Amino acid sequence: MPPKKQAVVEKIRLGRPSNNLKMGIVGLPNVGKSSLFNVIAKCDLGKSANFPYATIEPEEARVPVPDDRFTWLVQQYKPKSEVPAFLTCIDIAGLTAGASTGAGLGNAFLSNVRSVDGIFQVVRAFDDAEVIHVEGDVNPIRDMEIISTELRLKDIDWIEKALDNSKKNARSAGNVSLEDKKRKEEVAIIEKILKYVQEDNKDIRKGDWNNNEVEVINNLQLLTAKPVIYLVNLSERDYVRKKNKWLPKIKQWIDENNPGDLLIPFSVALEERLLALGSPEAEAAELATLGDNITGALGKITKAGYDGLDLVRYFTAGPDEVRAWTFRKGLKAPEAAGIIHTDFQKKFVCGEVFGIDDIKEHASETGVKAAGKYKQIGREYKVQDGDICYWKHG
């Protein structure tokens, strides 16, 4: 007999198993967090001001995610309604040195960081005597060290408490049941997690964890398990000329401490000025005066946050509506259908699916069908980014 094929065990992701994920805007006070929130949300919810803790309660906004495919579908179907994909962004108050022990309302602010799924870390790299710096001068490397240290220290605090509880549960357990063994295994896992953060001085998201370890990490809701995108706030002049004395040092720090994390330069001063112009056409005209290939960074930032959370989208398209439906990579057809309505998942029959590239190539759904690209799929089909889906249910 041929050997049995081993079942493929899917890797569990770090983070909440949800399609409704959020990015938190994090950093020291007065680095441009609330100003970024205001321009990215095109509103004035974030309380930007030239003093620390202008923001206390977190503000929330849903930001459209740029997508040329969605724009193409709207032009193709000319629907009565169009609904793009959105990224939820949260403006979180500034953290300071000592936040992990409660300094500067640190406990409340770190709890707000805990409630989001990914981090936009805003780093100040512009000089402006009129905008005070909580540490007295501009030094992005020091600022990144402060944030990194405070997040790790808070994680250590939470892990140590979890370890104490886990050890108590393990002591009260015997060695008979599977539950008893599981409790003892949990102690070993938490000790491994603690060593990684405390002794190895590394962020959880950089570790190679198996599924059992990921389950424990996800239950702990650790800050350093969240994906981080570094947003470096430059003066308009430095952004336009693509030069700043701190950028190479910031890149080096990221490569040494959190290799693979994304760095995006932007200028909140420029973005505020563009927003005040009132229209995309006026913005484009103004950018053209600044030089060749100068663009705003907000679209890139939004898309990076969406991608960083492992979010993708499928589309429904017709004359009434073109809509993007956000989900986490790897979702099967019934669960993807359930995003529209829970009955679609409960009473799922099948789906009819074709790719955005198929309709672009063949110009219409009729052309897609004629080319044999229009397929019927069942429960095990994993919906792909850019699929156009129609669901059938009982």
Coordinates of C-alpha atoms in Angstrom, one line a residue:
M1 CA 0.0 0.0 0.0
P2 CA 1.3 3.5 -0.8
P3 CA 1.9 5.6 2.3
K4 CA -1.0 7.9 3.3
K5 CA -0.5 11.5 2.5
Q6 CA -0.1 13.7 5.5
A7 CA -2.8 16.2 6.1
V8 CA -1.6 19.8 5.5
V9 CA -1.8 21.7 8.7
E10 CA -2.6 25.4 8.1
K11 CA -0.4 27.9 9.9
I12 CA -2.4 30.0 12.3
R13 CA -1.8 33.7 12.0
L14 CA -0.8 36.0 14.8
G15 CA -3.7 38.3 15.7
R16 CA -7.5 38.2 15.9
P17 CA -9.3 35.8 13.5
S18 CA -11.5 38.6 12.1
N19 CA -12.2 40.4 8.9
N20 CA -12.8 43.7 10.7
L21 CA -9.3 44.7 11.7
K22 CA -7.9 48.1 12.7
M23 CA -4.6 50.0 12.4
G24 CA -3.7 52.3 15.3
I25 CA -1.6 55.4 14.8
V26 CA 1.1 55.4 17.5
G27 CA 4.0 57.5 18.5
L28 CA 5.4 60.1 20.9
P29 CA 3.4 63.3 21.5
N30 CA 3.7 66.0 18.8
V31 CA 5.2 63.9 16.1
G32 CA 2.2 64.4 13.7
K33 CA -0.1 61.5 14.7
S34 CA -3.4 63.4 14.9
S35 CA -2.5 65.6 12.0
L36 CA -1.9 62.4 9.9
F37 CA -5.3 61.0 11.2
N38 CA -7.1 64.2 10.1
V39 CA -5.7 64.2 6.6
I40 CA -6.0 60.5 6.0
A41 CA -9.6 60.6 7.2
K42 CA -10.3 64.0 5.5
C43 CA -11.8 65.3 8.7
D44 CA -11.0 67.1 11.9
L45 CA -11.6 64.4 14.5
G46 CA -8.0 64.0 15.7
K47 CA -7.2 66.7 18.2
S48 CA -3.9 68.0 16.9
A49 CA -2.2 70.7 19.0
N50 CA 1.2 71.9 20.0
F51 CA 1.2 70.3 23.4
P52 CA 1.3 66.7 24.7
Y53 CA -1.9 64.7 25.3
A54 CA -4.1 66.9 23.1
T55 CA -5.6 63.5 22.2
I56 CA -6.8 61.4 25.1
E57 CA -9.7 59.3 23.9
P58 CA -9.0 57.4 20.7
E59 CA -10.7 58.6 17.5
E60 CA -11.8 56.2 14.7
A61 CA -12.3 56.7 10.9
R62 CA -12.9 54.4 8.0
V63 CA -10.5 55.3 5.1
P64 CA -11.1 54.2 1.5
V65 CA -8.3 51.9 0.2
P66 CA -7.1 52.9 -3.3
D67 CA -7.6 50.1 -5.9
D68 CA -7.3 50.5 -9.7
R69 CA -9.3 47.3 -10.1
F70 CA -12.3 48.7 -8.2
T71 CA -12.1 51.9 -10.3
W72 CA -12.1 49.9 -13.5
L73 CA -15.2 47.9 -12.4
V74 CA -17.0 51.1 -11.6
Q75 CA -16.2 52.5 -15.1
Q76 CA -17.2 49.1 -16.7
Y77 CA -20.6 48.7 -14.9
K78 CA -21.5 52.3 -14.2
P79 CA -23.5 51.3 -11.1
K80 CA -26.0 53.4 -9.1
S81 CA -23.9 52.8 -6.0
E82 CA -20.1 52.2 -5.4
V83 CA -18.6 51.0 -2.2
P84 CA -14.8 50.6 -2.0
A85 CA -12.8 48.7 0.5
F86 CA -12.1 50.5 3.8
L87 CA -9.3 50.5 6.4
T88 CA -10.3 51.4 9.9
C89 CA -7.7 53.8 11.5
I90 CA -7.5 54.7 15.2
D91 CA -5.8 57.9 16.5
I92 CA -4.1 56.9 19.8
A93 CA -2.7 59.4 22.3
G94 CA 1.1 59.9 22.5
L95 CA 3.2 57.4 24.4
T96 CA 6.1 58.6 26.5
A97 CA 9.1 57.0 28.3
G98 CA 7.6 55.2 31.4
A99 CA 4.3 54.6 29.7
S100 CA 4.5 50.8 30.6
T101 CA 4.5 51.7 34.3
G102 CA 1.7 54.3 33.9
A103 CA 3.5 57.5 33.2
G104 CA 1.6 60.0 31.1
L105 CA -1.7 58.0 31.2
G106 CA 0.4 55.2 29.8
N107 CA -1.7 52.3 31.0
A108 CA -4.8 53.7 29.3
F109 CA -3.0 54.5 26.1
L110 CA -1.3 51.1 25.9
S111 CA -4.7 49.4 26.4
N112 CA -5.8 51.4 23.3
V113 CA -2.8 50.0 21.4
R114 CA -3.8 46.5 22.6
S115 CA -7.3 46.9 21.1
V116 CA -6.0 47.5 17.5
D117 CA -4.5 44.8 15.2
G118 CA -1.6 46.7 13.6
I119 CA 0.5 49.8 14.2
F120 CA 1.3 52.8 12.1
Q121 CA 4.3 54.2 14.1
V122 CA 4.7 57.9 13.3
V123 CA 8.3 59.0 13.6
R124 CA 9.2 62.7 13.6
A125 CA 12.2 63.7 11.4
F126 CA 11.4 67.4 10.8
D127 CA 12.8 70.4 12.7
D128 CA 10.4 73.1 13.7
A129 CA 11.1 75.3 16.7
E130 CA 7.3 76.1 17.0
V131 CA 6.4 72.5 17.5
I132 CA 7.7 71.3 20.9
H133 CA 9.2 67.9 21.3
V134 CA 8.4 66.0 24.5
E135 CA 12.1 64.9 24.8
G136 CA 13.5 68.4 24.1
D137 CA 15.0 67.8 20.6
V138 CA 14.4 65.8 17.4
N139 CA 16.0 62.4 17.5
P140 CA 14.0 59.7 15.7
I141 CA 16.3 56.9 16.7
R142 CA 15.8 57.7 20.4
D143 CA 12.0 58.0 19.8
M144 CA 11.8 54.6 18.1
E145 CA 13.8 53.1 21.0
I146 CA 11.3 54.6 23.5
I147 CA 8.3 53.2 21.8
S148 CA 9.9 49.8 21.2
T149 CA 11.0 49.6 24.9
E150 CA 7.6 50.6 26.3
L151 CA 5.7 48.1 24.1
R152 CA 8.1 45.3 25.1
L153 CA 8.0 46.2 28.8
K154 CA 4.2 46.2 28.8
D155 CA 4.3 42.8 27.1
I156 CA 6.7 41.5 29.7
D157 CA 4.3 42.7 32.4
W158 CA 1.4 40.9 30.9
I159 CA 3.4 37.7 30.1
E160 CA 4.7 37.5 33.7
K161 CA 1.1 37.8 35.1
A162 CA -0.1 35.1 32.6
L163 CA 2.8 32.9 33.6
D164 CA 1.9 33.2 37.3
N165 CA -1.7 32.2 36.6
S166 CA -0.6 29.4 34.3
K167 CA 1.8 27.9 36.9
K168 CA -1.0 28.0 39.6
N169 CA -3.3 26.1 37.2
A170 CA -0.6 23.6 36.4
R171 CA 0.2 23.0 40.1
S172 CA -3.5 22.2 40.8
A173 CA -3.6 19.8 37.9
G174 CA -2.6 16.1 38.0
N175 CA -0.9 14.2 35.2
V176 CA -3.8 12.2 34.0
S177 CA -6.1 14.1 31.7
L178 CA -5.3 15.8 28.4
E179 CA -6.3 19.1 30.1
D180 CA -3.7 18.5 32.8
K181 CA -1.0 18.0 30.2
K182 CA -2.2 21.0 28.2
R183 CA -1.8 23.3 31.3
K184 CA 1.8 22.1 31.8
E185 CA 2.5 22.7 28.1
E186 CA 1.1 26.2 28.4
V187 CA 3.6 27.0 31.1
A188 CA 6.5 26.0 28.9
I189 CA 5.1 28.0 26.0
I190 CA 4.7 31.1 28.1
E191 CA 8.2 30.8 29.5
K192 CA 9.5 30.5 25.9
I193 CA 7.5 33.7 24.9
L194 CA 8.8 35.6 28.0
K195 CA 12.4 34.6 27.2
Y196 CA 12.0 35.8 23.6
V197 CA 10.9 39.3 24.6
Q198 CA 12.8 39.7 27.9
E199 CA 16.1 38.1 27.3
D200 CA 16.4 38.0 23.5
N201 CA 14.9 41.5 23.4
K202 CA 12.9 40.8 20.3
D203 CA 9.3 41.6 19.2
I204 CA 7.0 38.6 19.1
R205 CA 6.0 39.1 15.5
K206 CA 9.6 38.3 14.5
G207 CA 9.5 34.8 16.0
D208 CA 9.0 31.5 14.3
W209 CA 6.1 30.1 16.3
N210 CA 4.2 26.9 15.9
N211 CA 0.4 26.7 16.0
N212 CA 0.2 25.8 19.7
E213 CA 2.4 28.8 20.5
V214 CA 0.5 31.1 18.3
E215 CA -2.8 30.2 20.1
V216 CA -1.2 31.2 23.4
I217 CA 0.2 34.4 22.0
N218 CA -3.1 35.4 20.5
N219 CA -4.8 34.8 23.9
L220 CA -2.3 37.2 25.5
Q221 CA -3.0 40.0 22.9
L222 CA 0.6 41.1 23.0
L223 CA 1.6 44.5 21.6
T224 CA 4.8 43.3 19.9
A225 CA 2.8 40.6 18.0
K226 CA 1.2 43.3 15.9
P227 CA 2.5 44.3 12.5
V228 CA 4.3 47.7 12.4
I229 CA 4.7 50.2 9.6
Y230 CA 7.0 53.1 10.3
L231 CA 5.8 56.4 8.9
V232 CA 8.5 59.0 8.9
N233 CA 7.1 62.6 9.0
L234 CA 9.4 64.9 7.0
S235 CA 9.3 68.6 6.2
E236 CA 7.7 69.4 2.9
R237 CA 11.1 70.4 1.5
D238 CA 12.8 67.2 2.5
Y239 CA 9.9 65.1 1.2
V240 CA 9.9 66.8 -2.2
R241 CA 13.7 66.5 -2.6
K242 CA 13.6 62.9 -1.1
K243 CA 16.5 63.7 1.3
N244 CA 16.7 63.8 5.1
K245 CA 19.7 63.3 7.3
W246 CA 17.7 60.9 9.5
L247 CA 16.3 58.5 6.9
P248 CA 19.4 56.3 6.4
K249 CA 19.7 56.0 10.2
I250 CA 16.1 55.1 10.6
K251 CA 16.3 52.5 7.9
Q252 CA 19.4 51.0 9.5
W253 CA 17.7 50.9 12.9
I254 CA 14.7 49.1 11.4
D255 CA 16.9 46.6 9.5
E256 CA 18.9 45.8 12.8
N257 CA 15.9 45.7 15.1
N258 CA 12.9 44.7 13.1
P259 CA 14.1 43.5 9.7
G260 CA 11.3 43.4 7.1
D261 CA 9.2 46.1 8.6
L262 CA 8.1 48.7 6.1
L263 CA 9.2 52.4 6.1
I264 CA 7.2 55.1 4.4
P265 CA 8.3 58.7 4.3
F266 CA 5.6 61.3 4.2
S267 CA 5.0 65.0 5.0
V268 CA 2.0 65.8 7.0
A269 CA 2.6 69.5 6.2
L270 CA 2.3 68.8 2.5
E271 CA -0.7 66.6 3.0
E272 CA -2.5 69.3 5.0
R273 CA -1.8 71.8 2.3
L274 CA -3.1 69.5 -0.4
L275 CA -6.2 68.6 1.5
A276 CA -7.0 72.4 1.9
L277 CA -7.1 72.7 -2.0
G278 CA -10.4 70.9 -2.0
S279 CA -10.2 68.6 -5.0
P280 CA -8.1 65.8 -6.5
E281 CA -7.6 68.0 -9.6
A282 CA -6.3 70.9 -7.6
E283 CA -4.0 68.5 -5.7
A284 CA -2.6 67.0 -8.9
A285 CA -1.9 70.5 -10.3
E286 CA -0.1 71.6 -7.1
L287 CA 2.0 68.4 -7.0
A288 CA 3.0 69.0 -10.6
T289 CA 4.5 72.4 -9.6
L290 CA 6.8 70.7 -7.1
G291 CA 8.7 68.5 -9.6
D292 CA 8.5 65.3 -11.6
N293 CA 6.9 62.2 -10.0
I294 CA 6.0 63.9 -6.8
T295 CA 2.9 62.3 -5.3
G296 CA 1.2 62.4 -1.9
A297 CA 1.8 59.4 0.4
L298 CA -1.7 58.9 1.9
G299 CA -2.8 56.3 -0.7
K300 CA 0.4 54.3 -0.2
I301 CA 0.0 54.5 3.6
T302 CA -3.6 53.3 3.5
K303 CA -2.8 50.4 1.2
A304 CA 0.2 49.4 3.2
G305 CA -1.9 49.2 6.4
Y306 CA -4.6 47.1 4.6
D307 CA -1.9 44.7 3.2
G308 CA 0.0 44.6 6.5
L309 CA -3.1 43.2 8.2
D310 CA -3.3 40.4 5.5
L311 CA -6.6 41.9 4.2
V312 CA -7.8 41.4 0.7
R313 CA -11.1 41.9 -1.1
Y314 CA -13.5 40.3 -3.5
F315 CA -16.0 42.2 -5.6
T316 CA -19.7 42.0 -6.4
A317 CA -20.5 43.9 -9.5
G318 CA -23.6 44.9 -11.4
P319 CA -25.7 47.9 -12.6
D320 CA -27.0 48.5 -9.1
E321 CA -23.8 48.3 -7.2
V322 CA -20.1 47.6 -7.4
R323 CA -18.7 46.8 -4.0
A324 CA -15.5 45.5 -2.4
W325 CA -15.8 43.1 0.4
T326 CA -12.9 42.9 2.8
F327 CA -11.7 39.6 4.3
R328 CA -8.5 38.0 5.7
K329 CA -6.5 35.9 3.3
G330 CA -7.4 32.2 3.2
L331 CA -11.2 32.4 3.7
K332 CA -13.3 29.7 2.1
A333 CA -16.3 30.4 0.0
P334 CA -19.1 30.0 2.7
E335 CA -17.3 32.3 5.1
A336 CA -16.6 34.9 2.4
A337 CA -20.3 34.8 1.4
G338 CA -21.2 35.3 5.0
I339 CA -19.5 38.7 5.1
I340 CA -22.5 39.9 3.0
H341 CA -25.1 38.2 5.1
T342 CA -24.9 35.4 7.7
D343 CA -27.7 33.5 5.8
F344 CA -25.4 33.3 2.8
Q345 CA -23.0 31.3 4.9
K346 CA -25.6 29.2 6.8
K347 CA -27.5 28.3 3.6
F348 CA -24.6 28.3 1.2
V349 CA -25.1 26.2 -2.0
C350 CA -22.3 27.3 -4.4
G351 CA -20.7 30.3 -5.9
E352 CA -20.0 31.6 -9.4
V353 CA -16.6 33.2 -9.7
F354 CA -14.2 34.8 -12.2
G355 CA -11.2 37.0 -11.8
I356 CA -10.8 40.7 -12.3
D357 CA -8.1 39.9 -14.9
D358 CA -10.5 37.7 -16.8
I359 CA -13.1 40.4 -17.3
K360 CA -10.4 42.9 -18.2
E361 CA -9.1 40.5 -20.9
H362 CA -12.5 39.5 -22.3
A363 CA -14.4 42.8 -21.8
S364 CA -17.7 41.4 -20.4
E365 CA -19.1 38.6 -18.3
T366 CA -20.4 37.1 -21.6
G367 CA -16.8 37.1 -22.9
V368 CA -15.6 35.5 -19.7
K369 CA -18.1 32.7 -20.0
A370 CA -17.3 32.1 -23.7
A371 CA -13.6 31.8 -22.7
G372 CA -14.4 29.2 -20.1
K373 CA -13.2 31.4 -17.2
Y374 CA -16.5 31.6 -15.4
K375 CA -16.5 28.8 -12.9
Q376 CA -18.8 27.3 -10.3
I377 CA -17.1 26.7 -6.9
G378 CA -18.0 24.8 -3.8
R379 CA -17.5 25.0 -0.1
E380 CA -13.7 24.2 -0.1
Y381 CA -12.8 27.0 -2.6
K382 CA -10.6 29.7 -1.1
V383 CA -11.6 33.1 -2.3
Q384 CA -8.8 35.0 -4.0
D385 CA -8.0 38.7 -3.9
G386 CA -9.7 40.3 -6.9
D387 CA -12.3 37.5 -7.4
I388 CA -15.7 38.7 -8.6
C389 CA -18.3 36.5 -6.9
Y390 CA -22.0 35.7 -7.0
W391 CA -23.4 33.5 -4.3
K392 CA -26.2 31.0 -4.4
H393 CA -27.9 30.1 -1.1
G394 CA -31.0 28.2 0.0

